Structures are given as structure tokens and as C-alpha cells.
Tab-separated table of C-alpha atoms in Angstrom:
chain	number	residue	atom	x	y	z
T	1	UNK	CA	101.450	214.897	32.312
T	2	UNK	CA	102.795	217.622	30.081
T	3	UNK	CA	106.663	218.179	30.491
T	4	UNK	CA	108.905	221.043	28.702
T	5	UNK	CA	109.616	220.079	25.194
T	6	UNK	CA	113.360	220.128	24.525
T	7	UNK	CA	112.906	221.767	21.394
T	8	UNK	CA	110.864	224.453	22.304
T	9	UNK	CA	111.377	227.963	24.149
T	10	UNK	CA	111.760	227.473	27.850
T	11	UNK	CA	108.776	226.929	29.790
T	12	UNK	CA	106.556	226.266	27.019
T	13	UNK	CA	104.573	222.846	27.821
T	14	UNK	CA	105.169	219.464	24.964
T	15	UNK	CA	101.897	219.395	24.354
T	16	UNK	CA	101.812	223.298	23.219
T	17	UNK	CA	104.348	223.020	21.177
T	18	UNK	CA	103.549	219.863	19.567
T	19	UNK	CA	99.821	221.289	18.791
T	20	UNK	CA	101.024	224.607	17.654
T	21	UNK	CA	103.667	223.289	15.465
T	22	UNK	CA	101.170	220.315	13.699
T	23	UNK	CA	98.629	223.275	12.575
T	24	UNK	CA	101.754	226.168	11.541
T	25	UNK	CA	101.387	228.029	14.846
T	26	UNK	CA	103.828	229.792	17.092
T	27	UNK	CA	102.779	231.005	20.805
T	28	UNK	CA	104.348	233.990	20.173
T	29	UNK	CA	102.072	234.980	17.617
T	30	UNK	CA	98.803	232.918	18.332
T	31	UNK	CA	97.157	236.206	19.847
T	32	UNK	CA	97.194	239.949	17.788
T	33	UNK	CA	98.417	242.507	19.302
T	34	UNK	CA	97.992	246.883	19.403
T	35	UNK	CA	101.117	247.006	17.050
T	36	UNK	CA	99.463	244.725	14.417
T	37	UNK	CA	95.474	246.046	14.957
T	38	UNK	CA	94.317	249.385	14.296
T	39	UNK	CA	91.799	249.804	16.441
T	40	UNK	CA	93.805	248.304	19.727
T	41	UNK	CA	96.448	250.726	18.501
T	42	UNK	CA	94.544	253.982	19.447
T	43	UNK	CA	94.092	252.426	23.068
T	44	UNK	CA	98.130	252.119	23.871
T	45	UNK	CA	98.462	254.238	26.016
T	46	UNK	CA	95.823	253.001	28.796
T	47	UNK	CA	96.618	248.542	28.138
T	48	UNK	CA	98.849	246.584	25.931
T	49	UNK	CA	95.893	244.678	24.245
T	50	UNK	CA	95.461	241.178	22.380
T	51	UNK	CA	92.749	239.629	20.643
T	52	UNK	CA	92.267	235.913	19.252
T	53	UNK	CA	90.628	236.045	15.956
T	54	UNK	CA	89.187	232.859	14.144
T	55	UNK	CA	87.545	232.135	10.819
T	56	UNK	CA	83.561	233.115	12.081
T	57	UNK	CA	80.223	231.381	11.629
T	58	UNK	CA	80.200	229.069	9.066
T	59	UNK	CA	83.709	230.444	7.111
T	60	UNK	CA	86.073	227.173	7.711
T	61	UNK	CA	83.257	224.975	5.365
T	62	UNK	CA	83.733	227.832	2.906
T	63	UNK	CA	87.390	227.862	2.909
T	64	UNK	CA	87.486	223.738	2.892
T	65	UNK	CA	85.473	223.405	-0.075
T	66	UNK	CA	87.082	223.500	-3.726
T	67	UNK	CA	84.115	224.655	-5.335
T	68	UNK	CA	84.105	227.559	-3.594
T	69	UNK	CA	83.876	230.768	-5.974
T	70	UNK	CA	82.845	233.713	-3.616
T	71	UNK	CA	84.281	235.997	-5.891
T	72	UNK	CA	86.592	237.654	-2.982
T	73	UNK	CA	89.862	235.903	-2.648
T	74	UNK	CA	89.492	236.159	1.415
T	75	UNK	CA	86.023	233.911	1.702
T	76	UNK	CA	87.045	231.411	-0.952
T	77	UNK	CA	88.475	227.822	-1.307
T	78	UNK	CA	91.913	228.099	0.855
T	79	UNK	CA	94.133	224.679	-0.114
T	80	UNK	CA	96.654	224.860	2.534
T	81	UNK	CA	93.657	224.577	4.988
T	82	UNK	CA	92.051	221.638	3.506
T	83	UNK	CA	94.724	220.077	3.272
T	84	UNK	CA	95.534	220.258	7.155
T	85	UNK	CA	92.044	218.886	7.897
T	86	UNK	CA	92.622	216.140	5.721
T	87	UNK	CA	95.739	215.333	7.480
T	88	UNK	CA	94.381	215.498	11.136
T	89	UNK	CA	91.091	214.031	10.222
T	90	UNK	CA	89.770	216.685	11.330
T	91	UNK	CA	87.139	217.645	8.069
T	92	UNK	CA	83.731	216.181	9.097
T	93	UNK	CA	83.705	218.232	12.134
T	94	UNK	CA	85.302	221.446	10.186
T	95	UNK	CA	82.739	221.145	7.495
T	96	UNK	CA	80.023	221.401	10.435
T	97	UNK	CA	81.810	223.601	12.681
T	98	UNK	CA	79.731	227.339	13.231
T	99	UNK	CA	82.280	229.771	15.615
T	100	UNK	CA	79.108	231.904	15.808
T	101	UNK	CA	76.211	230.321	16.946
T	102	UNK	CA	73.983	233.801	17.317
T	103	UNK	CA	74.847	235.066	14.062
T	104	UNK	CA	72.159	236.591	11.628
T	105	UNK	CA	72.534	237.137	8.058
T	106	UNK	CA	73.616	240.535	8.212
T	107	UNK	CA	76.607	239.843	9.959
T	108	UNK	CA	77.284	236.251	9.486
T	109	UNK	CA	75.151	234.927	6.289
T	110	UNK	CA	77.004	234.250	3.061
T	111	UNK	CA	77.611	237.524	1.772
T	112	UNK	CA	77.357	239.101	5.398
T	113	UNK	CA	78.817	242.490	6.519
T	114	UNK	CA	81.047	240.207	9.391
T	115	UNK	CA	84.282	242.314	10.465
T	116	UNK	CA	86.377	239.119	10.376
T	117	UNK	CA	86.773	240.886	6.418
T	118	UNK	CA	87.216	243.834	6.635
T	119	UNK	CA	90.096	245.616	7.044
T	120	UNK	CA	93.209	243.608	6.868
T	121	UNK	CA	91.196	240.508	6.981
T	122	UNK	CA	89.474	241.348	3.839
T	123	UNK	CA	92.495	241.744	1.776
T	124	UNK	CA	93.665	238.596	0.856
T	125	UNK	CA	93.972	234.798	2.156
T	126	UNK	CA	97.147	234.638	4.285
T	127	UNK	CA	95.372	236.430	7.205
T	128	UNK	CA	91.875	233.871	6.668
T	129	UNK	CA	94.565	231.346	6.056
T	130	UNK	CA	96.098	231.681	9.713
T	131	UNK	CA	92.422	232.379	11.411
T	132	UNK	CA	91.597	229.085	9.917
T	133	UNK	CA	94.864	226.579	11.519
T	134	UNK	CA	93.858	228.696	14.701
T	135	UNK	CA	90.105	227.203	14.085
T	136	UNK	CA	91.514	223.659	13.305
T	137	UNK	CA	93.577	223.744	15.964
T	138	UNK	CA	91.056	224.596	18.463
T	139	UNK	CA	88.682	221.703	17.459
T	140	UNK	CA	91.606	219.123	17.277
T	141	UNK	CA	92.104	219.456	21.151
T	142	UNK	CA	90.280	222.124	22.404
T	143	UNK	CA	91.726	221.202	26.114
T	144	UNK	CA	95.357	221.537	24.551
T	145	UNK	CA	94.236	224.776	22.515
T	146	UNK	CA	93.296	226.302	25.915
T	147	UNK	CA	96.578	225.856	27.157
T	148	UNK	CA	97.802	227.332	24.319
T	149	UNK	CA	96.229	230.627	24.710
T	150	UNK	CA	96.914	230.674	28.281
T	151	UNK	CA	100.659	230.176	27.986
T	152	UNK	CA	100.501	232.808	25.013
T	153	UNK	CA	98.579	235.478	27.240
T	154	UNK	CA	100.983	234.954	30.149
T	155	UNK	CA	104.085	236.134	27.483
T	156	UNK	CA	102.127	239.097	26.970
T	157	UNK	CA	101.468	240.613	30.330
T	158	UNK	CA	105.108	239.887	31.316
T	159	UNK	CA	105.684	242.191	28.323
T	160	UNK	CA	102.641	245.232	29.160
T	161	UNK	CA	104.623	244.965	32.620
T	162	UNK	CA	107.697	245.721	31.644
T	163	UNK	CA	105.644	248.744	29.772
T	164	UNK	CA	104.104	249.614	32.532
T	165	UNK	CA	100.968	248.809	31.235
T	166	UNK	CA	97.505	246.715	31.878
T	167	UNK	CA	96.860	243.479	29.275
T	168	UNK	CA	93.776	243.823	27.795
T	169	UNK	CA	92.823	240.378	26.356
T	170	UNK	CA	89.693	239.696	24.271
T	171	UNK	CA	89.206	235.922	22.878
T	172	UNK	CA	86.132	236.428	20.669
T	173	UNK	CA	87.624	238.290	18.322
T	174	UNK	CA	85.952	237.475	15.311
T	175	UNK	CA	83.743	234.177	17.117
T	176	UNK	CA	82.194	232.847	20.212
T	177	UNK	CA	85.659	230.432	20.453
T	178	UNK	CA	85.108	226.919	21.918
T	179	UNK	CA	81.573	224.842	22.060
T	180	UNK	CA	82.199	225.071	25.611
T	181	UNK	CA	82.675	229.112	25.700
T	182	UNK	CA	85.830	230.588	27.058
T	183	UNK	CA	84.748	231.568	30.452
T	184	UNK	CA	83.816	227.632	30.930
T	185	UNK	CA	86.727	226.200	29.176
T	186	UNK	CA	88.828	223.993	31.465
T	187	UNK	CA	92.562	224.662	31.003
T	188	UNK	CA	95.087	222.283	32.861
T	189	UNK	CA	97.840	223.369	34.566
T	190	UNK	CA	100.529	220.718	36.557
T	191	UNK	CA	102.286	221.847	39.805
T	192	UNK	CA	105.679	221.990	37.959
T	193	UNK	CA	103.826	224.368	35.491
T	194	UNK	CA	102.746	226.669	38.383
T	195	UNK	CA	105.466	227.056	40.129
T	196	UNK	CA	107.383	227.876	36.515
T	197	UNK	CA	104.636	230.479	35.632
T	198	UNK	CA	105.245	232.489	38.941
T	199	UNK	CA	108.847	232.171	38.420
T	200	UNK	CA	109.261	233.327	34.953
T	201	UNK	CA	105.660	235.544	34.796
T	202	UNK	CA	105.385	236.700	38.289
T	203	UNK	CA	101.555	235.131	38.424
T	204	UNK	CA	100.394	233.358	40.818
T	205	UNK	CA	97.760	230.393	39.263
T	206	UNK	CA	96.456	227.174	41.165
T	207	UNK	CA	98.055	223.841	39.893
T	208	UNK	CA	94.956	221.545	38.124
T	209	UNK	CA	92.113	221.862	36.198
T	210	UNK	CA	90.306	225.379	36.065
T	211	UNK	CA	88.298	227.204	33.917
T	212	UNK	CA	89.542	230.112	31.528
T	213	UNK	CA	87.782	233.021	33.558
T	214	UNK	CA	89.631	231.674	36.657
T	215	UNK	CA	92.861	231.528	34.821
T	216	UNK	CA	92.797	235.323	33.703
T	217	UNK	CA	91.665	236.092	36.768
T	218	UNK	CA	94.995	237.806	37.396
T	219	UNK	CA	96.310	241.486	38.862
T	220	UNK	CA	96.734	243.842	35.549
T	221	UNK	CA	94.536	241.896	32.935
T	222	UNK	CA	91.275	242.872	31.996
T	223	UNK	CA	89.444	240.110	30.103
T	224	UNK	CA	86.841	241.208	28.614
T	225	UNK	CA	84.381	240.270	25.341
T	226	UNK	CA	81.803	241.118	22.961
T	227	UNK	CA	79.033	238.656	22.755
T	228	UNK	CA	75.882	238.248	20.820
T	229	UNK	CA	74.343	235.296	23.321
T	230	UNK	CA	71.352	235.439	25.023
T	231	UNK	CA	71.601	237.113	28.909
T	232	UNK	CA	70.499	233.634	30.386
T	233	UNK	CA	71.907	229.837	29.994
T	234	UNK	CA	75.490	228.473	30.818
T	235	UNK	CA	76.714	230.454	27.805
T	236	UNK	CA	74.958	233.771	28.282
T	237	UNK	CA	76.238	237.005	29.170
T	238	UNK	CA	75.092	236.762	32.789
T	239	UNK	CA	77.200	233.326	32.640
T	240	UNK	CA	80.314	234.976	31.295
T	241	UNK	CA	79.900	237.668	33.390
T	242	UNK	CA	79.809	235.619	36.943
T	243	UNK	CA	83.117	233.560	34.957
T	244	UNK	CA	85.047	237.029	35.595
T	245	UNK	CA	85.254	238.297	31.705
T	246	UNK	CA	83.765	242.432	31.105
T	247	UNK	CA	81.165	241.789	28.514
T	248	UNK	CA	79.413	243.682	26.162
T	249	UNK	CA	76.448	242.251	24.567
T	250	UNK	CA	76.344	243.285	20.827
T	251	UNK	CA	73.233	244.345	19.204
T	252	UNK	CA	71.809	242.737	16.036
T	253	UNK	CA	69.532	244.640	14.604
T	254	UNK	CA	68.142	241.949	11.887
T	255	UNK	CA	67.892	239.431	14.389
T	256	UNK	CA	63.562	238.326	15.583
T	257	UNK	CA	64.111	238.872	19.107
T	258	UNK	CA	66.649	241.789	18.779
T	259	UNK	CA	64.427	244.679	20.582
T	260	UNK	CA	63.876	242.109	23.288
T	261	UNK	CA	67.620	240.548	23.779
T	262	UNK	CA	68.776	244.591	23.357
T	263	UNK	CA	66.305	245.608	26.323
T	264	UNK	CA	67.511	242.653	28.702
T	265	UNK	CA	71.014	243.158	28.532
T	266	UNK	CA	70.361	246.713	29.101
T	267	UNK	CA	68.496	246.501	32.035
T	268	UNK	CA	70.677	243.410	33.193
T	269	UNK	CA	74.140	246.091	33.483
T	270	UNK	CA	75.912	245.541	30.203
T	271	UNK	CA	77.027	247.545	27.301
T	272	UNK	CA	75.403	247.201	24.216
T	273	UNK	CA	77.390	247.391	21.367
T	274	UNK	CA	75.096	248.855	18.581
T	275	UNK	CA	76.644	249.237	14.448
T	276	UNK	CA	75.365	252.507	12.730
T	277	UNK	CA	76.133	253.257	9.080
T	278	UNK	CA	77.571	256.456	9.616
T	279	UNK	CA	80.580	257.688	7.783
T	280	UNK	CA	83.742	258.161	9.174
T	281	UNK	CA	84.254	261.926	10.181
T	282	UNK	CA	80.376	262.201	11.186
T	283	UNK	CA	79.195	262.711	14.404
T	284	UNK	CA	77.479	259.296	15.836
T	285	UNK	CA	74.315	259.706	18.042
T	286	UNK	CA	74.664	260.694	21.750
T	287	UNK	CA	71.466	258.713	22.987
T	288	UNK	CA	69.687	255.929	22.056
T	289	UNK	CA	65.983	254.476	23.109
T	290	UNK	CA	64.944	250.663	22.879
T	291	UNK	CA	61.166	249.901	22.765
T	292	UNK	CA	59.606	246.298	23.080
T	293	UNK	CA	56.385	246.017	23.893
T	294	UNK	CA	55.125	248.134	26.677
T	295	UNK	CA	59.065	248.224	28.210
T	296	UNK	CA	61.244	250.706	27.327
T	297	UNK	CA	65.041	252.157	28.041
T	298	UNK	CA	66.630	255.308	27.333
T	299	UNK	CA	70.596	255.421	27.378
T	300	UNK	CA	73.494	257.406	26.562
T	301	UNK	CA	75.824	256.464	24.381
T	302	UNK	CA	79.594	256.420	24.043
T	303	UNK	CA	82.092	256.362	20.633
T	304	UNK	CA	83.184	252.708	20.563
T	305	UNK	CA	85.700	253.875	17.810
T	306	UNK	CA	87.948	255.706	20.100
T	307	UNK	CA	89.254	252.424	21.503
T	308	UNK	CA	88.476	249.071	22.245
T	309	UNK	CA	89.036	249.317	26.139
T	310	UNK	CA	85.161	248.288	26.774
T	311	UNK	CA	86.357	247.568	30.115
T	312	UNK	CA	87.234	251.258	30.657
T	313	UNK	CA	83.176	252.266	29.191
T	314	UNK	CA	80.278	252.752	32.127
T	315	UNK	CA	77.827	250.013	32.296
T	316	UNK	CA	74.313	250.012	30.981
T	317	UNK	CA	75.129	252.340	27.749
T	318	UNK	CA	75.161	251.858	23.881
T	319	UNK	CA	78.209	251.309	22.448
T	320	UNK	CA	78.019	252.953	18.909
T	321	UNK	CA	80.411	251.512	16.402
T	322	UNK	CA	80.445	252.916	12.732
T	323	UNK	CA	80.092	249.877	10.182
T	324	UNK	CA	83.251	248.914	8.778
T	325	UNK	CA	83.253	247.743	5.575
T	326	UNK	CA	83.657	243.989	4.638
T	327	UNK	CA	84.983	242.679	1.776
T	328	UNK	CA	82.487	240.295	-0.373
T	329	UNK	CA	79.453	241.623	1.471
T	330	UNK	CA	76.177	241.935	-0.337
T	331	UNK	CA	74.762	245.571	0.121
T	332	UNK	CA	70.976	244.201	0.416
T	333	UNK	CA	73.054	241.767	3.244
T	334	UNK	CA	75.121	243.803	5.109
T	335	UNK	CA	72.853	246.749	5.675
T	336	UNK	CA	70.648	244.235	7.999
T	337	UNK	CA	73.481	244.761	10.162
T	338	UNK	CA	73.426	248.152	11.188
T	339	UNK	CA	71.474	250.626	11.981
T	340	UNK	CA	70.384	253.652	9.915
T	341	UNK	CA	71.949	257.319	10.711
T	342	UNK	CA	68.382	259.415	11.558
T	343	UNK	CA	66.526	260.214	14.280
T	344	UNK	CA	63.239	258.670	13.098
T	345	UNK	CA	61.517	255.527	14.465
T	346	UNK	CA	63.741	252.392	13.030
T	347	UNK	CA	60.892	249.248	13.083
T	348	UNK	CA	62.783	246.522	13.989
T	349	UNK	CA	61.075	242.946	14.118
T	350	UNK	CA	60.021	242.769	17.519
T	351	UNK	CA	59.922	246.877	18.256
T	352	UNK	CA	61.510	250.045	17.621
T	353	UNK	CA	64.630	251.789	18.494
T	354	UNK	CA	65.256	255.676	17.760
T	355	UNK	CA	68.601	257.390	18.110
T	356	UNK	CA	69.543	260.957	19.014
T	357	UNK	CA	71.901	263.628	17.705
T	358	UNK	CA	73.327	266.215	19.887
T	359	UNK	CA	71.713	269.571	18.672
């Protein structure tokens, strides 16, 4: 059973430590949080916030292969990484691994407009660098990992209490996380370990084996994700949903069912999260309407840019989000991602969707 490692802060399980330490990782800094992410920033005043951000879709092949050239320093070869796999055996299954099963290449193709690179994780190879031990660690003991997170989301709310504050925790930050998904993800926890987490984080948790959404099932923390999964099957949104995470489906707009998957998480009570190529300082539309087939849904929307509080949006609305820019992205690529700024009939594959701008 795990015991406290002498060598490591107090409270913090062997097991954690020894996983974080093999891959270069701390607890303390395993999640982001609104002092080092812009867009959590502008929500500080209503949570504390953290997100867990990995290397997405197929990225950790890219950065394990030496020939490698993507022409931006962020999506190419990364040493330090492949040398880690080598060490913990661990390369096979990195070479294979894909964090986003649902992506399409507009947002996750080589070349793709994916937000993992854009921003600060588009500027250079010490932030993909760090995304990637995360990734590594996660598929060396994805059990362990769990723990991991839940130990390092525990430090944080004892924090946004002392604040004052809610914990707003999101795990797919820039991935879908785990094979198993997070809301199914059993994490351990021993009786010792329970009755030192109320002690020293005031929460109460049940001693054993129980899933993540049970876990951060917990008075002032809103978990809560983006997802581009299918409503139905043990990791759809409906899924997550029942697991006790906020979700948010998002939309893809290049994707051959994406008037149909857009329509059903609509009518099934979630947000849908919907990119737009509009510039910064522009308005963004104030309704949107989704046609496939003979169905069809009219909703208002909301500015996703404000914050990143979904948890804090009304159900069944779109979510608009201005595309951010990625670095390495193809044009002809990226612009599959997002939708175009006019009110005209946009043909998708499978129907049309038409925005509207406030007169």
C-alpha cells in the first residue's frame, strides 16, 4: 500500500513522488493555474482555476521522432523526451499513443489549428517539453498518474479557500487524458490517506478505489470539461456528465457528422463550444442555428472569451470562441476549424449552420 515518502513534502503518497520525480514532475506544479494562463486569469475573481494540459492527438510521436522537421520549434523532435521513453520503455506505446481520439484535421491533423500551440505553447519547446513527461507519465501508470492529479488538486482548493474562492478544475486541457477518460478513471486512496486528506485539506473522500468524478465530487470545486466525444457510449458526454464533471461538447465544424453530433448535444442540455474566425475587438454573433436534415435548433449564444468558467454559462447555448492562432498551422488546415464570420448559410458536410449578428 502506498506510505508517505520520507523525502517528500508531508502527506504526499511514495508512489507520487516516486512517479513524479522519474518523469521531472513536481505536484506542485503538475496542474496550471489563473496566475500562469491568460484566459483563467480574467475569471479570478469568481474560482481559483487549474487546468492539466498534455501534448494532443498524435504530438508525443512527433516530438519522439528525430526526423522530425516541422519547421516550428514547438511541434518538432524534443530529445529530452525521447530520451525518457527510452529509459522507461515506454516508446512503442508513445509512438502509438493519440490524447485526442475525436480530432479532425483542422484542429488536430499535422499542420492543425490545435490550441495546445498557440499562445505560450506555441513559443518554444520547454512548455511541449513538460506537456510531454506529463503524457509519459500518464501512460507509465495511469492508476499512479491519477493519484497524482488528485493529490495536486487537493493543494489547490486548500489554497482558493484560504482566498475565499471556488476551484475550478478542468483535466482536458489540451486532450481527452486517459484511455479510460477521467470521469471513469479509478484513483486509489488507503484509509491512512483519508483520514490525512481531511486533516490537512478539510475534504472528506471515501478510503479505496473510486473513480475521478467521485473524487472531485467535493464542496467548492467545479469540475468541469470540454469534449469533442460523441453524446452516447461509456466515454460520451452523457457518460461524463452522469460521472459529475460540467461538460461542454465542442463543435467541429470539418468533422462528417458535425451538424448531427452539434444538434444532439444541443438538444441533449450541453453547451456547445463553437470557434469563429473573428478578430479580436469584433463583435461575435449573438445566435446561432444548426440544421441536419429535417431537425433543426435555434440558440443564443454567449462570449466564451470572457472566461473559462463554463460551469457559470446556461445550458443548451453556443459557446463562441474566437480562433486563436497556432503556431505551425497550415492556413488551408486550420481554417477547417472554425467557422466563418457572416450571416450566410455555412454548408457543412452533413447540413448547414447560420449565425446571427445583433443589428
Amino acid at each position: 500500500m502506498p506510505s508517505i515518502h520520507p523525502y517528500a513534502p508531508r502527506g504526499i503518497p511514495s508512489d507520487v513522488a516516486d512517479l513524479m520525480a522519474r518523469f521531472g514532475l513536481t505536484v506542485r506544479d503538475l496542474l496550471t493555474t489563473d496566475r500562469q494562463n491568460a484566459k483563467l486569469k480574467k475569471g479570478q475573481a469568481v474560482a481559483r482555476a487549474l487546468i492539466l494540459h498534455h501534448l494532443p492527438a498524435r504530438s508525443l510521436s512527433h516530438a519522439l521522432n528525430p526526423g522530425n522537421d516541422s519547421g516550428t520549434v514547438a511541434r518538432s523532435f524534443i530529445p529530452s523526451l525521447l530520451e525518457i521513453a527510452e529509459r522507461e520503455h515506454l516508446t512503442a506505446r508513445a509512438l502509438a499513443w493519440n490524447g485526442c481520439p475525436w480530432a479532425t484535421a483542422g484542429c488536430g491533423g499535422d499542420g492543425g489549428g490545435c490550441l495546445a500551440f498557440s499562445g505560450h505553447g506555441g513559443m518554444g519547446q520547454t512548455v511541449a517539453a513538460a506537456r510531454g513527461r506529463r503524457t509519459l507519465a500518464m501512460l507509465s501508470d495511469q492508476a499512479c498518474y491519477g493519484r497524482s492529479v488528485f493529490w495536486a488538486v487537493l493543494r489547490h482548493l486548500r489554497a482558493a479557500r484560504r482566498d475565499g474562492l471556488p476551484l475550478s478544475v478542468r483535466l482536458r486541457g489540451t486532450d481527452e487524458g486517459p484511455a479510460t477518460g477521467w470521469h471513469r478513471l479509478p484513483v486509489m486512496i488507503t484509509s491512512a490517506e483519508a483520514r490525512s486528506i481531511a486533516d490537512r485539506y478539510g475534504v472528506e473522500t471515501m478510503p479505496g478505489i473510486l473513480p475521478m468524478g467521485q473524487r472531485l465530487d467535493v464542496p467548492d470545486l467545479h469540475a468541469y470539461e470540454y469534449s469533442k466525444a460523441g453524446t452516447d457510449g461509456a466515454l460520451g458526454l452523457i457518460a461524463q456528465r452522469a460521472a459529475g464533471f460540467d461538460i461542454t461538447a465542442s463543435f467541429a465544424a470539418d468533422r462528417a457528422t458535425a451538424c448531427h453530433d452539434g444538434l444532439a448535444a444541443l438538444q441533449n442540455g450541453f453547451r456547445l463550444a463553437v470557434p469563429v474566425a473573428v478578430k479580436r475587438g469584433d463583435p461575435l454573433p449573438v445566435g446561432l442555428t444548426l440544421s441536419h436534415g429535417r431537425e433543426s435548433i435555434s440558440v443564443p449564444t454567449v462570449d466564451g472569451d470572457r472566461h473559462d468558467h463554463r460551469w457559470k454559462d446556461p445550458h443548451g447555448v453556443a459557446v463562441m470562441l474566437r480562433t486563436k492562432r497556432s503556431a505551425g498551422s497550415v492556413a488551408s488546415v486550420a481554417d477547417l476549424f472554425s467557422l466563418q464570420p457572416h450571416d450566410r448559410p455555412q454548408r457543412l458536410a452533413d447540413g448547414v449552420i447560420r449565425l446571427a449578428w445583433a443589428d
